[in-house]
Tab-separated table of C-alpha atoms in Angstrom:
chain	number	residue	atom	x	y	z
A	1	MET	CA	41.056	49.608	-10.759
A	2	MET	CA	41.050	50.295	-7.032
A	3	TYR	CA	42.371	53.659	-5.937
A	4	THR	CA	44.208	54.055	-2.648
A	5	LEU	CA	45.881	56.892	-0.791
A	6	SER	CA	49.250	55.374	-1.621
A	7	LEU	CA	48.742	56.467	-5.227
A	8	LEU	CA	48.715	60.119	-4.198
A	9	PRO	CA	52.018	61.995	-4.273
A	10	PHE	CA	53.526	62.614	-0.836
A	11	GLU	CA	53.192	66.366	-1.272
A	12	ILE	CA	49.399	66.109	-1.690
A	13	LEU	CA	49.091	63.823	1.326
A	14	ARG	CA	51.143	66.196	3.462
A	15	LEU	CA	49.006	69.153	2.353
A	16	THR	CA	45.804	67.212	3.054
A	17	PHE	CA	47.010	66.279	6.534
A	18	THR	CA	47.622	69.933	7.413
A	19	TYR	CA	43.825	70.416	7.373
A	20	LEU	CA	43.173	67.574	9.809
A	21	LYS	CA	42.755	68.024	13.541
A	22	GLU	CA	44.459	65.868	16.190
A	23	LYS	CA	41.219	63.930	16.782
A	24	ASP	CA	41.085	63.077	13.068
A	25	PHE	CA	44.574	61.579	13.253
A	26	LYS	CA	43.659	59.550	16.328
A	27	ASN	CA	40.532	58.119	14.678
A	28	TRP	CA	42.424	57.384	11.485
A	29	TYR	CA	45.238	55.708	13.429
A	30	GLU	CA	42.871	53.533	15.488
A	31	ALA	CA	40.941	52.394	12.414
A	32	SER	CA	44.081	51.609	10.443
A	33	VAL	CA	45.722	49.693	13.310
A	34	GLU	CA	42.624	47.554	13.778
A	35	LEU	CA	42.548	46.713	10.075
A	36	LEU	CA	46.302	46.159	9.745
A	37	TYR	CA	46.503	43.796	12.711
A	38	SER	CA	43.202	41.920	12.321
A	39	LYS	CA	44.745	39.247	10.090
A	40	VAL	CA	48.339	38.105	9.991
A	41	PRO	CA	49.592	38.389	6.426
A	42	THR	CA	51.831	35.806	4.832
A	43	LEU	CA	55.233	37.026	5.921
A	44	GLN	CA	58.746	36.329	4.781
A	45	ASN	CA	60.951	34.505	7.294
A	46	GLU	CA	62.731	37.550	8.685
A	47	PHE	CA	59.442	39.325	9.454
A	48	ARG	CA	57.542	36.450	11.119
A	49	PHE	CA	59.113	36.715	14.539
A	50	ARG	CA	59.117	40.513	14.440
A	51	PHE	CA	55.379	40.477	13.837
A	52	VAL	CA	54.748	38.036	16.678
A	53	ARG	CA	57.066	39.991	19.013
A	54	THR	CA	55.086	43.140	18.194
A	55	ILE	CA	51.843	41.392	19.165
A	56	PHE	CA	53.423	40.217	22.446
A	57	ASN	CA	54.658	43.715	23.283
A	58	SER	CA	51.358	45.466	22.627
A	59	SER	CA	48.116	44.235	24.133
A	60	THR	CA	46.239	46.685	21.894
A	61	LEU	CA	47.623	45.069	18.756
A	62	GLY	CA	47.017	41.569	20.125
A	63	ASN	CA	43.387	42.504	20.797
A	64	CYS	CA	42.995	43.473	17.135
A	65	LEU	CA	44.100	40.079	15.806
A	66	LYS	CA	41.069	38.123	14.535
A	67	GLU	CA	42.616	35.607	12.120
A	68	ILE	CA	45.964	33.881	12.019
A	69	ASN	CA	47.364	31.171	9.812
A	70	LEU	CA	50.024	29.411	11.863
A	71	SER	CA	50.846	27.245	8.867
A	72	ASP	CA	52.336	30.372	7.289
A	73	LEU	CA	54.400	31.041	10.400
A	74	LEU	CA	55.561	27.466	10.905
A	75	THR	CA	56.835	26.329	7.547
A	76	THR	CA	59.500	23.861	8.686
A	77	PRO	CA	59.724	21.240	11.461
A	78	LYS	CA	62.621	23.245	12.953
A	79	GLU	CA	60.410	26.347	13.257
A	80	GLY	CA	57.666	24.221	14.814
A	81	ARG	CA	60.060	22.855	17.449
A	82	PHE	CA	61.315	26.395	18.187
A	83	TRP	CA	57.737	27.582	18.755
A	84	ASP	CA	56.968	24.566	20.964
A	85	GLU	CA	60.163	24.943	23.039
A	86	HIS	CA	59.399	28.596	23.755
A	87	ASN	CA	55.622	28.142	24.270
A	88	LEU	CA	54.980	30.674	21.512
A	89	ILE	CA	51.707	29.063	20.380
A	90	SER	CA	50.315	29.302	23.921
A	91	ALA	CA	51.595	32.858	24.282
A	92	LEU	CA	50.060	33.896	20.962
A	93	ILE	CA	46.715	32.443	22.054
A	94	GLN	CA	46.986	34.265	25.387
A	95	TYR	CA	47.836	37.643	23.845
A	96	CYS	CA	45.118	37.507	21.165
A	97	PRO	CA	41.818	37.162	23.055
A	98	ASN	CA	39.635	38.132	20.090
A	99	LEU	CA	40.946	35.447	17.747
A	100	ARG	CA	38.072	34.024	15.668
A	101	VAL	CA	39.845	32.016	12.974
A	102	LEU	CA	42.830	29.791	13.666
A	103	ILE	CA	44.434	27.927	10.781
A	104	SER	CA	47.294	25.655	11.727
A	105	HIS	CA	48.959	22.337	11.758
A	106	SER	CA	47.703	20.138	14.570
A	107	PHE	CA	47.967	21.884	17.896
A	108	TRP	CA	44.930	20.286	19.486
A	109	PHE	CA	46.536	19.941	22.903
A	110	GLN	CA	47.579	23.615	23.106
A	111	ILE	CA	44.173	24.701	21.822
A	112	SER	CA	42.370	22.528	24.400
A	113	VAL	CA	44.549	23.870	27.223
A	114	ALA	CA	43.886	27.434	26.066
A	115	VAL	CA	40.128	26.872	26.262
A	116	ALA	CA	40.447	25.351	29.736
A	117	GLN	CA	42.338	28.494	30.804
A	118	GLY	CA	39.612	30.772	29.431
A	119	TYR	CA	41.306	31.834	26.196
A	120	LEU	CA	39.974	31.678	22.618
A	121	THR	CA	36.436	32.351	23.806
A	122	ARG	CA	35.525	33.938	20.465
A	123	LEU	CA	37.006	31.313	18.147
A	124	GLN	CA	34.512	30.476	15.385
A	125	VAL	CA	36.604	28.388	12.961
A	126	LEU	CA	38.968	25.577	13.919
A	127	PRO	CA	41.779	24.367	11.693
A	128	SER	CA	40.943	21.398	9.530
A	129	PRO	CA	42.230	18.139	10.932
A	130	SER	CA	44.901	16.321	9.006
A	131	ARG	CA	44.684	12.664	8.118
A	132	SER	CA	47.286	11.897	10.802
A	133	ASP	CA	45.427	13.684	13.615
A	134	SER	CA	43.841	11.683	16.350
A	135	SER	CA	40.118	11.959	15.707
A	136	GLU	CA	39.491	11.768	19.461
A	137	SER	CA	41.677	14.844	20.109
A	138	TYR	CA	40.016	16.764	17.320
A	139	LEU	CA	36.471	15.835	18.435
A	140	TYR	CA	37.314	16.726	22.043
A	141	THR	CA	38.527	20.144	20.892
A	142	VAL	CA	35.391	20.616	18.778
A	143	GLN	CA	33.248	19.902	21.849
A	144	LEU	CA	35.094	22.596	23.808
A	145	PHE	CA	34.253	25.168	21.129
A	146	LYS	CA	30.686	24.035	20.543
A	147	PRO	CA	29.168	27.330	21.801
A	148	THR	CA	31.142	29.520	19.376
A	149	LEU	CA	31.970	27.406	16.303
A	150	THR	CA	30.259	28.434	13.087
A	151	CYS	CA	31.965	25.941	10.778
A	152	LEU	CA	33.325	22.434	11.189
A	153	GLU	CA	35.223	20.136	8.859
A	154	VAL	CA	34.726	16.404	9.253
A	155	LEU	CA	37.162	13.966	7.669
A	156	ASP	CA	36.794	10.325	6.871
A	157	CYS	CA	39.282	8.057	5.170
A	158	GLU	CA	38.028	8.911	1.702
A	159	GLN	CA	37.092	12.587	1.679
A	160	SER	CA	36.511	15.773	3.626
A	161	TYR	CA	33.138	17.325	4.405
A	162	GLY	CA	32.646	20.978	5.278
A	163	VAL	CA	29.688	21.566	7.568
A	164	ASP	CA	28.248	24.983	8.295
A	165	LEU	CA	27.012	24.727	11.860
A	166	ASN	CA	24.360	27.353	11.215
A	167	ASP	CA	22.670	24.867	8.866
A	168	LEU	CA	22.280	22.230	11.582
């Protein structure tokens, strides 16, 4: 069983915090923010846009984001169109410069444009292509990320192959 601070009664936490100095709170806050915002959790509908709005409104929080699964954020075609109409994918890429893992439906064009504009310079894992993706678009995007990619998934008509680029 894993023990966490949330298992402690509030009274004990409050008493413990009275012994901490301001610097301790600042360090604790910075560490917790970095961990909380490094990966977007699977969120219920009403919290998705709030989370993204928070990232947009705080460059510090956007800098913390390392992994995002856009498939979790875009669960219906209507949501996808909304994000496209408001350039939210591009904005998310712009506000999260330290993104390393991007999992999504096919946004090859937006991803390629982001690279051309100097964003996503730390991206190490690209989303897997779908069977309907243009292989040329996917391969072009892979070439753009060649310096930073650590893993690549190659699809053929029959099956998928995961390739660890460190093994090549």
